[in-house]
XYZ file of C-alpha atoms in Angstrom:
563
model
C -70.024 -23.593 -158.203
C -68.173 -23.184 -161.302
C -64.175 -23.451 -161.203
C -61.868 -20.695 -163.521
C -58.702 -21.910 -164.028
C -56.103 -19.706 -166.709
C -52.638 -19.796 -167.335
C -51.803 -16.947 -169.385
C -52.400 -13.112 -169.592
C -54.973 -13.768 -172.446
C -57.033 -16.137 -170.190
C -56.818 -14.152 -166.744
C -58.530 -11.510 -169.343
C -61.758 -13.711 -170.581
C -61.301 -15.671 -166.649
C -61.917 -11.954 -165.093
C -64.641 -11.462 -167.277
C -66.842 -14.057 -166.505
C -65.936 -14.022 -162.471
C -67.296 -10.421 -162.672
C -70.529 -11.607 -164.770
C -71.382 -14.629 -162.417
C -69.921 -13.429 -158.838
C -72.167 -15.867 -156.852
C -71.448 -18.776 -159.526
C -67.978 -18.813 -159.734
C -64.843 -19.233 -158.223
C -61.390 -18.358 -159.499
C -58.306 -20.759 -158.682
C -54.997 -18.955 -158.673
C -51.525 -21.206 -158.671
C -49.892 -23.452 -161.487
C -52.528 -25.096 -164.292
C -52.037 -28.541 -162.885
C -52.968 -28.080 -158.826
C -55.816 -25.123 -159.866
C -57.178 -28.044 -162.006
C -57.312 -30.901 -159.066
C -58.180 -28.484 -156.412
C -61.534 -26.935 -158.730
C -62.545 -30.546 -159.708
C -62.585 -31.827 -155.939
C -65.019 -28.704 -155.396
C -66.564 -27.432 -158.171
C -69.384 -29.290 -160.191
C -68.073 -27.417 -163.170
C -64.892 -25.569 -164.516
C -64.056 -23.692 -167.123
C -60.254 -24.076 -168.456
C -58.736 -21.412 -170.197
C -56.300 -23.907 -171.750
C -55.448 -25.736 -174.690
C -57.410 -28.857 -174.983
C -54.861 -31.106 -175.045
C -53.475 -29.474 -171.996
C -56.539 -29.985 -170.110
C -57.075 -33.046 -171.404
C -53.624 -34.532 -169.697
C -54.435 -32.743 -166.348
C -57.984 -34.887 -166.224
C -57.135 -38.146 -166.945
C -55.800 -38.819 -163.758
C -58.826 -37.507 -161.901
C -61.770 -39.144 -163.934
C -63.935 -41.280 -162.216
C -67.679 -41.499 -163.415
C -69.393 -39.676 -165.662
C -72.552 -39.235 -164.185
C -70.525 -37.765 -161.078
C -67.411 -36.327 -162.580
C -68.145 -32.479 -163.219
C -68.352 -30.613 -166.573
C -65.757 -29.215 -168.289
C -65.505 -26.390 -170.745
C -61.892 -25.507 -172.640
C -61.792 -21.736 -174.028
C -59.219 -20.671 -176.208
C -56.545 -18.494 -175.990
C -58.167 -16.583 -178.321
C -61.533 -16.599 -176.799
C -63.032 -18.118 -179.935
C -64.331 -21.378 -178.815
C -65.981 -22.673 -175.440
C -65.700 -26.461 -176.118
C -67.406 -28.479 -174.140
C -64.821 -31.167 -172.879
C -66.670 -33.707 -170.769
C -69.773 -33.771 -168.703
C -71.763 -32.308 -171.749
C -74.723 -33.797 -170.090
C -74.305 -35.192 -166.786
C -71.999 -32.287 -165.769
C -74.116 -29.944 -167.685
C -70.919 -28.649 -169.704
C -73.162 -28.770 -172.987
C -74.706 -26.048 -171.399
C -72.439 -24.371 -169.863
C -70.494 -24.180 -173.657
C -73.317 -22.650 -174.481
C -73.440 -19.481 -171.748
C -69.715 -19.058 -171.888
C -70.062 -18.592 -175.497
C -72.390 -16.182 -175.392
C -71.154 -14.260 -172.647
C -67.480 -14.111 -173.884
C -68.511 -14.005 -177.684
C -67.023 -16.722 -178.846
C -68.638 -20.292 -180.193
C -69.775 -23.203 -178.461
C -68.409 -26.307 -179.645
C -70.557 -29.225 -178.829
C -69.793 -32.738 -180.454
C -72.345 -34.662 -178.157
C -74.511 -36.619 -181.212
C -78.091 -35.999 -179.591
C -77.277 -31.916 -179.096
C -75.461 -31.972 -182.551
C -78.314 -32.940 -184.555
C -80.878 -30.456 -182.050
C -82.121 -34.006 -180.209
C -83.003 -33.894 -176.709
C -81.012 -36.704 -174.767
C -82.881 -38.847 -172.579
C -80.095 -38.026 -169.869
C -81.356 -34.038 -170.532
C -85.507 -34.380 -169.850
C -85.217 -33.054 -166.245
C -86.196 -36.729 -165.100
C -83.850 -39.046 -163.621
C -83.281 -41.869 -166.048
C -82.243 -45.288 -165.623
C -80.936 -48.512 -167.873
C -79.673 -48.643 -171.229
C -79.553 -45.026 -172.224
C -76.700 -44.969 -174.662
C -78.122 -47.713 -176.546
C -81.667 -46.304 -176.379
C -79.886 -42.910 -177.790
C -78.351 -44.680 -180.887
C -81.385 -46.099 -181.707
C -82.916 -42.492 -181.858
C -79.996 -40.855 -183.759
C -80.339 -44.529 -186.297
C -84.035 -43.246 -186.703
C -84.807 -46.557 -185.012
C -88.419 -46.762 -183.718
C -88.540 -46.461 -180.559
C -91.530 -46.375 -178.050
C -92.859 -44.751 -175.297
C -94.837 -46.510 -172.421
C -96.124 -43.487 -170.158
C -97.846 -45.056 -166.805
C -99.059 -41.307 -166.091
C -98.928 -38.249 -168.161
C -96.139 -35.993 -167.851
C -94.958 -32.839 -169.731
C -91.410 -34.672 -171.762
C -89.518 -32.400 -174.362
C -89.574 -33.522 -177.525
C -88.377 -36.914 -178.628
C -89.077 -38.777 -181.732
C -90.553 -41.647 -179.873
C -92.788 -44.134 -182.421
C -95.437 -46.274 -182.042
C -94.242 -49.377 -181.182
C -90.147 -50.497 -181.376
C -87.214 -52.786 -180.592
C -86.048 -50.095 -178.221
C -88.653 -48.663 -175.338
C -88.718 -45.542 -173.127
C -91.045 -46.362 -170.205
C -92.116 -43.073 -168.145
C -92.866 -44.927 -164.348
C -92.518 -44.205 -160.335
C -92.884 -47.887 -159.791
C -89.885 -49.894 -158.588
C -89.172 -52.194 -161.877
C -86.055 -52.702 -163.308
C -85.393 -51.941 -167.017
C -84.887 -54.210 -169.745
C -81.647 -54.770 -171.824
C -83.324 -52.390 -174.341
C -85.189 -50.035 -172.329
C -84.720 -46.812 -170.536
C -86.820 -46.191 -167.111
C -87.646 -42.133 -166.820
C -88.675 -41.640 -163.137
C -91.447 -38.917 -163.186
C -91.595 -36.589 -159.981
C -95.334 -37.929 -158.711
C -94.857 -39.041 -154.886
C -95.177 -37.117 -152.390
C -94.903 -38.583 -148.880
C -96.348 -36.732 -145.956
C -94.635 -37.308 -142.501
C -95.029 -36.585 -138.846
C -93.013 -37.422 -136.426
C -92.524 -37.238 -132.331
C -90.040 -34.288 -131.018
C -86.867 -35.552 -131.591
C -87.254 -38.300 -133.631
C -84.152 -39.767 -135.180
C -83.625 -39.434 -138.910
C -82.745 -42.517 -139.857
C -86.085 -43.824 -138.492
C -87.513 -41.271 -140.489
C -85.737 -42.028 -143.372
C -85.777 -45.669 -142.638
C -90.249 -45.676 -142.591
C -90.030 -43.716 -146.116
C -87.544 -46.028 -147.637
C -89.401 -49.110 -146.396
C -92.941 -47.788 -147.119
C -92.023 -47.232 -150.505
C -90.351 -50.744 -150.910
C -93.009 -52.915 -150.134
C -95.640 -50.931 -152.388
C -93.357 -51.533 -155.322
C -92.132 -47.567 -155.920
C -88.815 -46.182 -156.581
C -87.018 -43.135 -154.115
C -86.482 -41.903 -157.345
C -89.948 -40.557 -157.671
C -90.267 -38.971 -155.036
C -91.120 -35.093 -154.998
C -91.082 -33.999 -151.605
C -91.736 -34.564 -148.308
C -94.370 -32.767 -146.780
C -95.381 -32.038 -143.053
C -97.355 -29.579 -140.630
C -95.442 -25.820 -140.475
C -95.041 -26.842 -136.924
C -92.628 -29.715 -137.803
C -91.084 -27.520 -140.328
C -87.483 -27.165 -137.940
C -87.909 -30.999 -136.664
C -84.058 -32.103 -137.140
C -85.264 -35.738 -138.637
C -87.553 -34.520 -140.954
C -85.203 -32.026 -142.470
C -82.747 -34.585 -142.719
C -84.248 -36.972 -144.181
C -85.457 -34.757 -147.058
C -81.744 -33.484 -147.444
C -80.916 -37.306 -147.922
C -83.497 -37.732 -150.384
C -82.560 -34.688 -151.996
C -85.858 -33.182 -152.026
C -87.481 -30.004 -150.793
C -89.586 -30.185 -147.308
C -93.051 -28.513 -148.151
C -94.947 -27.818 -145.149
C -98.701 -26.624 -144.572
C -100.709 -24.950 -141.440
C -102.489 -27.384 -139.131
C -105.762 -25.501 -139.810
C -105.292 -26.563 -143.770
C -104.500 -30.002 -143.107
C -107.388 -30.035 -140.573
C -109.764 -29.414 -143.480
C -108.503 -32.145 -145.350
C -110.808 -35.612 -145.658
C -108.245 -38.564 -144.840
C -108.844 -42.227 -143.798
C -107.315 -42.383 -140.641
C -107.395 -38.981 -138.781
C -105.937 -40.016 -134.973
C -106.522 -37.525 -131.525
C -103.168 -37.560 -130.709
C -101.502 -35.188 -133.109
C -104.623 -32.937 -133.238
C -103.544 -32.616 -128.978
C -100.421 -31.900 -130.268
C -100.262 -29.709 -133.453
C -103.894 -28.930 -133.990
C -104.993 -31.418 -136.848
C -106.230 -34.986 -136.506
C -103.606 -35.708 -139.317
C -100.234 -34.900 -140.970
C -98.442 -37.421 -143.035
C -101.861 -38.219 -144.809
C -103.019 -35.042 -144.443
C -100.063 -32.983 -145.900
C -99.462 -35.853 -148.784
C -103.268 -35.350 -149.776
C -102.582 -31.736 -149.851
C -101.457 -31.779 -153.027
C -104.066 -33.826 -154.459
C -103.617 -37.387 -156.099
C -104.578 -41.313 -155.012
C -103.396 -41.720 -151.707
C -100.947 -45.197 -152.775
C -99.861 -45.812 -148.753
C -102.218 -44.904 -145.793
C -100.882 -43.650 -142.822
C -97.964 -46.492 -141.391
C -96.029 -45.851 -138.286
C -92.140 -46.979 -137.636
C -91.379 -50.248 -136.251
C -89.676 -48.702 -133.176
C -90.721 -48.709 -129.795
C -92.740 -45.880 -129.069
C -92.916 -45.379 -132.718
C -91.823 -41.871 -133.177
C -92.435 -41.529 -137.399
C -95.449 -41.953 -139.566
C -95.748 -41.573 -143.295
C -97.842 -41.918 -146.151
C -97.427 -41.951 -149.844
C -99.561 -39.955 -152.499
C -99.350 -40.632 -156.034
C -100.125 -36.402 -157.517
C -100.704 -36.605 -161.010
C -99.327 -34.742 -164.227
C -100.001 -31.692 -164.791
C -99.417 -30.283 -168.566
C -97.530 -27.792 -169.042
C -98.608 -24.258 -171.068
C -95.338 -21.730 -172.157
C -97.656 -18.224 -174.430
C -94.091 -17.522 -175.757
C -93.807 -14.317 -177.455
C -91.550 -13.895 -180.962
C -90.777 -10.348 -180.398
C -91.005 -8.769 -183.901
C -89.550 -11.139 -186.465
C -85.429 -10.388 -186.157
C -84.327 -13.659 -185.005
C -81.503 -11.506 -182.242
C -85.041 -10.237 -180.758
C -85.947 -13.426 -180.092
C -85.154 -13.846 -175.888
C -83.154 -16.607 -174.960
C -85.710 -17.838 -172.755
C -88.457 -17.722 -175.776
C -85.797 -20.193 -177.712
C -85.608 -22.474 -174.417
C -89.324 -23.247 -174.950
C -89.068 -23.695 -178.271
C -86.962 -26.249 -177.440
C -88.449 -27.853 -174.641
C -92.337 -27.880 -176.258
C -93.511 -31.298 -177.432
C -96.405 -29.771 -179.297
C -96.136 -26.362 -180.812
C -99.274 -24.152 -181.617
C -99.249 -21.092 -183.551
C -100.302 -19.033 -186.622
C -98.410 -20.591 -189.608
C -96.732 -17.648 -190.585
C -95.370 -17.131 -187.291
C -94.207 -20.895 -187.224
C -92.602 -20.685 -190.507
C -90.225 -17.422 -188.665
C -88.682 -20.653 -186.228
C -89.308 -23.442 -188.021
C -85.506 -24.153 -187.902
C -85.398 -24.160 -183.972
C -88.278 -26.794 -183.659
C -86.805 -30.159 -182.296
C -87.446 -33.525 -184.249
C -90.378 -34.818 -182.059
C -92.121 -31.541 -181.973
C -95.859 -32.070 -183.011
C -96.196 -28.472 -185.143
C -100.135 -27.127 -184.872
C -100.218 -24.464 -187.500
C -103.313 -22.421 -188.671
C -104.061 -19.720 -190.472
C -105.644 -15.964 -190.012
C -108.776 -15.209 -187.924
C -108.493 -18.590 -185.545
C -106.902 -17.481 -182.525
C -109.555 -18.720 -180.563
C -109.481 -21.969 -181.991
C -105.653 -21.911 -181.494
C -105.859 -20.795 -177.524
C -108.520 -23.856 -177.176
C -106.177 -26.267 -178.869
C -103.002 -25.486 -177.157
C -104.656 -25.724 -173.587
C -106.588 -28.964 -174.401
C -102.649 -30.439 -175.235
C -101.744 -28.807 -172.019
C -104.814 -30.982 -170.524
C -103.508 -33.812 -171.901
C -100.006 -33.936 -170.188
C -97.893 -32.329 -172.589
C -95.474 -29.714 -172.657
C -97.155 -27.304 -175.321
C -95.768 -24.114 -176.459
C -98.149 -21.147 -177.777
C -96.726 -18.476 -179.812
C -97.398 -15.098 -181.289
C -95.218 -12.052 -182.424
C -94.006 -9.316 -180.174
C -95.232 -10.231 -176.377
C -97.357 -12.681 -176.301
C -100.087 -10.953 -173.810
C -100.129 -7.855 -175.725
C -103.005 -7.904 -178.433
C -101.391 -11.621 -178.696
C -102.370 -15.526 -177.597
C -101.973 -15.019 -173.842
C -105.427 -13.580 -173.085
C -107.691 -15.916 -175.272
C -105.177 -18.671 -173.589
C -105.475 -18.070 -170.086
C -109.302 -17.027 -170.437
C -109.682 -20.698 -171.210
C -107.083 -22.108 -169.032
C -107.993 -23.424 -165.615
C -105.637 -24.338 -162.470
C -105.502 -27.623 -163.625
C -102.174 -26.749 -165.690
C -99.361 -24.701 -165.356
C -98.898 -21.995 -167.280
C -95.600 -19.559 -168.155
C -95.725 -16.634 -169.668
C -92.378 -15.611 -172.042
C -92.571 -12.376 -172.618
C -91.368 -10.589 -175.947
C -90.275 -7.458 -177.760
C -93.630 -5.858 -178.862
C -93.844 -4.081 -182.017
C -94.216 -0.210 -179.970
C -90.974 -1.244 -179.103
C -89.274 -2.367 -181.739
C -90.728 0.662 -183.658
C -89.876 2.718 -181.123
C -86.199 2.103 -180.987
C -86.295 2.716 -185.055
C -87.821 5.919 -184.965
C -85.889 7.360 -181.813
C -87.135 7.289 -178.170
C -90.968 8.703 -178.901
C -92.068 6.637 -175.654
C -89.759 8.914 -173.451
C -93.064 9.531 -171.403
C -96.692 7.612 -171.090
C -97.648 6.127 -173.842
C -100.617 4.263 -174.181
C -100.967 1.305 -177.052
C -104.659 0.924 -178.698
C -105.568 -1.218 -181.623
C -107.761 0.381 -184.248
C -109.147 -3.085 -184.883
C -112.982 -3.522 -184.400
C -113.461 -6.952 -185.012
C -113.262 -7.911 -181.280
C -113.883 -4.308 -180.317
C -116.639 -1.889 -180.780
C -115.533 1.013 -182.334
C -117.577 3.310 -179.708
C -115.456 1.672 -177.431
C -111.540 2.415 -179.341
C -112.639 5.693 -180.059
C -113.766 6.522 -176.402
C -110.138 5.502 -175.707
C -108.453 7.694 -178.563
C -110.292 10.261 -177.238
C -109.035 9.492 -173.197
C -105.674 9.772 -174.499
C -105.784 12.780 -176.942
C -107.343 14.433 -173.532
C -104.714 13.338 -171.447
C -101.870 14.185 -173.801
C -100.215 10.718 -174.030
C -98.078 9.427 -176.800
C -100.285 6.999 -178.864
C -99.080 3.745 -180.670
C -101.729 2.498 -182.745
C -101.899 -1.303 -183.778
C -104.104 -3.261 -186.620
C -104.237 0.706 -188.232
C -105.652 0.076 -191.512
C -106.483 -2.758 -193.780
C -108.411 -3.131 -197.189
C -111.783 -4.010 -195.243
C -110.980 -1.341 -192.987
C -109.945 1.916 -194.485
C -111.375 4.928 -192.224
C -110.779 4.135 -188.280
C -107.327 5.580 -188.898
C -108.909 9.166 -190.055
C -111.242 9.291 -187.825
C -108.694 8.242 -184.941
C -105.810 11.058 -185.962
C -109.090 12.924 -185.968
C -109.901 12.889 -182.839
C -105.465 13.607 -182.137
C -106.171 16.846 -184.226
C -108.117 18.219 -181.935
C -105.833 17.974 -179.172
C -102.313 18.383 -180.637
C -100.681 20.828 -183.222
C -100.819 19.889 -186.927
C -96.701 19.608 -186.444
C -96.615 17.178 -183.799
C -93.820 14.373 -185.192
C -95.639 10.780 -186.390
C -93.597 7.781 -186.423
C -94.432 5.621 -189.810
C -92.565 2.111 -189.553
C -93.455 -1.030 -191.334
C -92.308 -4.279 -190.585
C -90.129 -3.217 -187.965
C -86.906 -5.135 -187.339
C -87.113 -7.142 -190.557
C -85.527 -7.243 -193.638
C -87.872 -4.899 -195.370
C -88.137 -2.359 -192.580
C -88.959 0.902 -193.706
C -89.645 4.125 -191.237
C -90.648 7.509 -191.800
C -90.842 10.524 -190.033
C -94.103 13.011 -190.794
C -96.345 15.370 -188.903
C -100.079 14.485 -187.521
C -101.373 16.841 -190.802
C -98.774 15.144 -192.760
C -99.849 11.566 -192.459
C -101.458 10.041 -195.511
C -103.559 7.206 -194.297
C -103.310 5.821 -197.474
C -99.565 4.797 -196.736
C -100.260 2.303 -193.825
C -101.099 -1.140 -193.597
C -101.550 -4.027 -191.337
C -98.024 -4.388 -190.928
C -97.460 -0.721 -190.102
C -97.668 0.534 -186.248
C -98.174 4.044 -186.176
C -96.720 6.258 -182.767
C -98.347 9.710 -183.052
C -96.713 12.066 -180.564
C -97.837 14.558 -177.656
C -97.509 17.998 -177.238
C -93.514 17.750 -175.902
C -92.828 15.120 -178.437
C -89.827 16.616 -181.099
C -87.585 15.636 -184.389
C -84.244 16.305 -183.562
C -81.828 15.574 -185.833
C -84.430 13.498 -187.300
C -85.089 11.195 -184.601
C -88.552 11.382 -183.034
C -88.299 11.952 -178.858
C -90.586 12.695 -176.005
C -88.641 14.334 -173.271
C -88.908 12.681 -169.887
C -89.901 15.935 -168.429
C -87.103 16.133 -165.806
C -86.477 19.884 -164.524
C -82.514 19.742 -165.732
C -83.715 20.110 -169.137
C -85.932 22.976 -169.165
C -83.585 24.764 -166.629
C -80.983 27.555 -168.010
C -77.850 26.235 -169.263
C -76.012 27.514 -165.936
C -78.458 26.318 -163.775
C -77.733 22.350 -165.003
């Protein structure tokens, strides 16, 4: 929950607006600066104070503790131009925060955090817990001090500029090692321990098996992904609780699925009672992985918990990220995110070269050229394969005539994969020319490299036929001159000669340009590769010079009094 605390008219203002933006995030505290302050940091995890800095800063000191507890704190202006985050840029997630407020309110974030000011990820921001000499391990990175990283098992890390071999070390490890004066321990999410346990069994014998299973094979807690368990233990009270002490979800599976499952030592007693001959090493195989701790029961008498402990390995991590049309303010928020967090990038080079400037130092940059998008999907899924966090891109939306299909044709479910979508040029073009896909609209790309052209102009035809509003991609390049005659052809004999064409090159960039002409208006001549072309239907009009397709609602063919 996030804490708003103002003091003035001004702040109330920019407090309102961002209660009414985040209802189920926030919480407003009413009452004099100083007790709104106290009360919000006893309950919140983070507040925004719309206060003077200095102001704020004297109402903390008192209640400062630890950083890695305390929560994040954002100041904004009375003048809503800054959202500075205070403390708890990391830990408390403030930097972040900053970063939302600003955007939300208008203003700028202010971040003075030395990793986030020079675009570095901070080994206290890779989604891992981390453990040992951190700040010192940091330094070294902003000092451009080698530093190296010992991975025990591959997992998908954000970029760092880690080197081959250093004073300072990052080890990436679910064992239970301590870390040296120079090192930093990153505990990957990799165990999963399946349990079962008797009705009623207490949770701290639960939690009292997993803790001491995981001790004497030498792995940290802090590894631990979830606890798993038969659907039919899904409400036991010391399962739950011991996997809302551990802080991690409870994952649970049918008996028939775990019955299926090949373990060491299946038993008759719970397949009497739940209907498999095994849960904890059933359910922690279920995920897949080296099974690190067979089945053990707890040392009570009866024993009413049993565990076991499955080491699941990494799994890379694939983002197809779509560009949207080259204006950097069409680029999605989320797109940018992945930029961010990819530790190898793989893309066309002209496409890299549009967000070159939002690549991370440690980002291993993949660039090729025209005509190897194959090659590219290939490349960016064996990284995947390999443990890494890779991020594909390609303009518009990346699964439309984009990386996403060549990519997930050779992608198997041995990765995960995210899909980011973009703006696609139809749209950007689109919104230039007016609102010409009011109604269905189809997109086709007059391309026939991958296509026969049997094939686009069976669909050209489909469309004329059905009277939908056409966008046409690839339309015309030097090597191919006469697939967009022949296409508007095949239009022509389904639509007037006046029915409006949208003309727009290079939409949403610098050198945009757009026209307006008519289907026997349209010089073929006039297009490129870097033109899309949106030919109209027969309801499409120019009014006032804007190309629209009427939605085809009643209201607006009915007479005026009948509206």
């Amino acid at each position: 929950m996030i804490g708003l605390i103002s003091a003035t008219a001004a702040g109330a203002a920019a407090r309102d607006r961002l209660a009414a933006a985040w209802p189920d995030r926030t919480r407003v505290y009413e009452g004099p600066a100083g007790e709104a302050v106290r009360a919000a940091f006893a309950e919140c995890d983070r507040l925004v104070c719309f206060l003077a800095t200095g102001a704020t800063v004297r109402l903390l000191a008192p209640l400062l503790g630890d950083k890695a507890a305390d929560p994040g704190v954002v100041c904004v202006d009375e003048g809503g131009r800054f959202a500075v985050s205070l403390v708890g840029g990391h830990g408390g997630g403030a930097n972040e925060l900053a970063h939302e407020v600003a955007q939300l309110l208008g203003a700028e974030p202010v971040v003075t955090t030395a990793t986030d000011a020079v675009g570095l990820a901070g080994l206290d921001t890779l989604g891992l817990p981390a453990e040992g000499a951190v700040a010192a391990v940091s330094r070294a990175l902003l000092d451009g001090e080698p530093v190296s990283l010992e991975a025990e098992s591959a997992w998908p890390l954000p970029p760092v500029p880690f080197a081959g071999q250093g004073a300072y070390t990052v080890r990436l490890t679910d064992r239970a090692v301590q870390p040296g004066p120079r090192e930093v321990l990153l505990r990957p999410p990799s165990l999963v321990v399946g349990v079962g346990a008797s009705r009623g069994a207490p949770v701290g014998e639960v939690l009292g098996l997993i803790e001491e299973a995981l001790r004497e094979a030498g792995l940290s807690v802090r590894s631990v992904a979830e606890l798993a368990t038969v659907d039919a233990k899904s409400e036991e009270p010391g399962i739950v609780a011991a996997a809302g002490r551990l802080g991690v979800p409870l994952v649970t599976y049918p008996a028939d699925e775990l019955a299926a499952v090949a373990v060491p030592n299946p038993s008759d007693a719970p397949l009497a009672a739940v209907g498999t001959p095994s849960v904890a090493e059933a359910a922690a195989l279920r995920t897949g992985g080296e099974l690190l701790v067979p089945k053990r029961k707890s040392a009570a008498s009866p024993a009413m918990a049993t565990c076991a402990v499955v080491r699941r390995p990494g799994r890379g991590r694939l983002a197809v990220v779509g560009l949207g049309p080259g204006a950097r303010d069409l680029l999605t928020p989320r797109a940018a995110a992945e930029l961010r967090r990819a530790s190898v990038l793989v893309g066309l080079d002209q496409y890299v070269d549009q967000i070159r400037d939002l690549i991370r130092p440690g980002t291993r940059v993949l660039e090729s050229g025209l005509g190897a998008e194959e090659e590219r999907a290939r490349t960016a899924v064996a990284e995947a394969r390999k443990g890494h966090a890779v991020a594909l891109i390609g303009s518009g939306d990346a699964g439309v005539y984009a990386m996403a299909s060549p990519a997930l044709a050779e992608a198997s479910d041995d990765i995960d994969v995210v899909g980011v979508p973009g703006v696609t040029a139809a749209l950007a073009a689109g919104a230039v020319l007016g609102a010409p896909l009011g109604h269905d609209h189809v997109s086709i790309s007059l391309s026939d490299l991958h296509t026969p052209w049997e094939v686009i102009e069976r669909r050209v035809r489909a469309a004329a036929e059905a009277d939908i509003v056409v966008t046409f991609y690839n339309p015309r390049s030097r090597g191919r001159d006469w697939q967009l005659p022949k296409a508007l052809a095949v239009l022509s004999g389904h639509r007037e000669p006046e029915t409006p064409v949208g003309v727009v090159r290079n939409a949403s960039r610098p050198d945009e340009s757009a026209r307006l002409t008519t289907l026997a208006g349209l010089d073929p001549a006039t297009v490129d590769m870097m033109t899309v072309v949106t030919v109209g239907n027969t309801a499409t009009r120019n009014i006032a010079g804007r190309m629209v397709t009427p939605r085809g609602y009643r209201w607006q063919h009915a007479p005026e009094g009948a509206r």
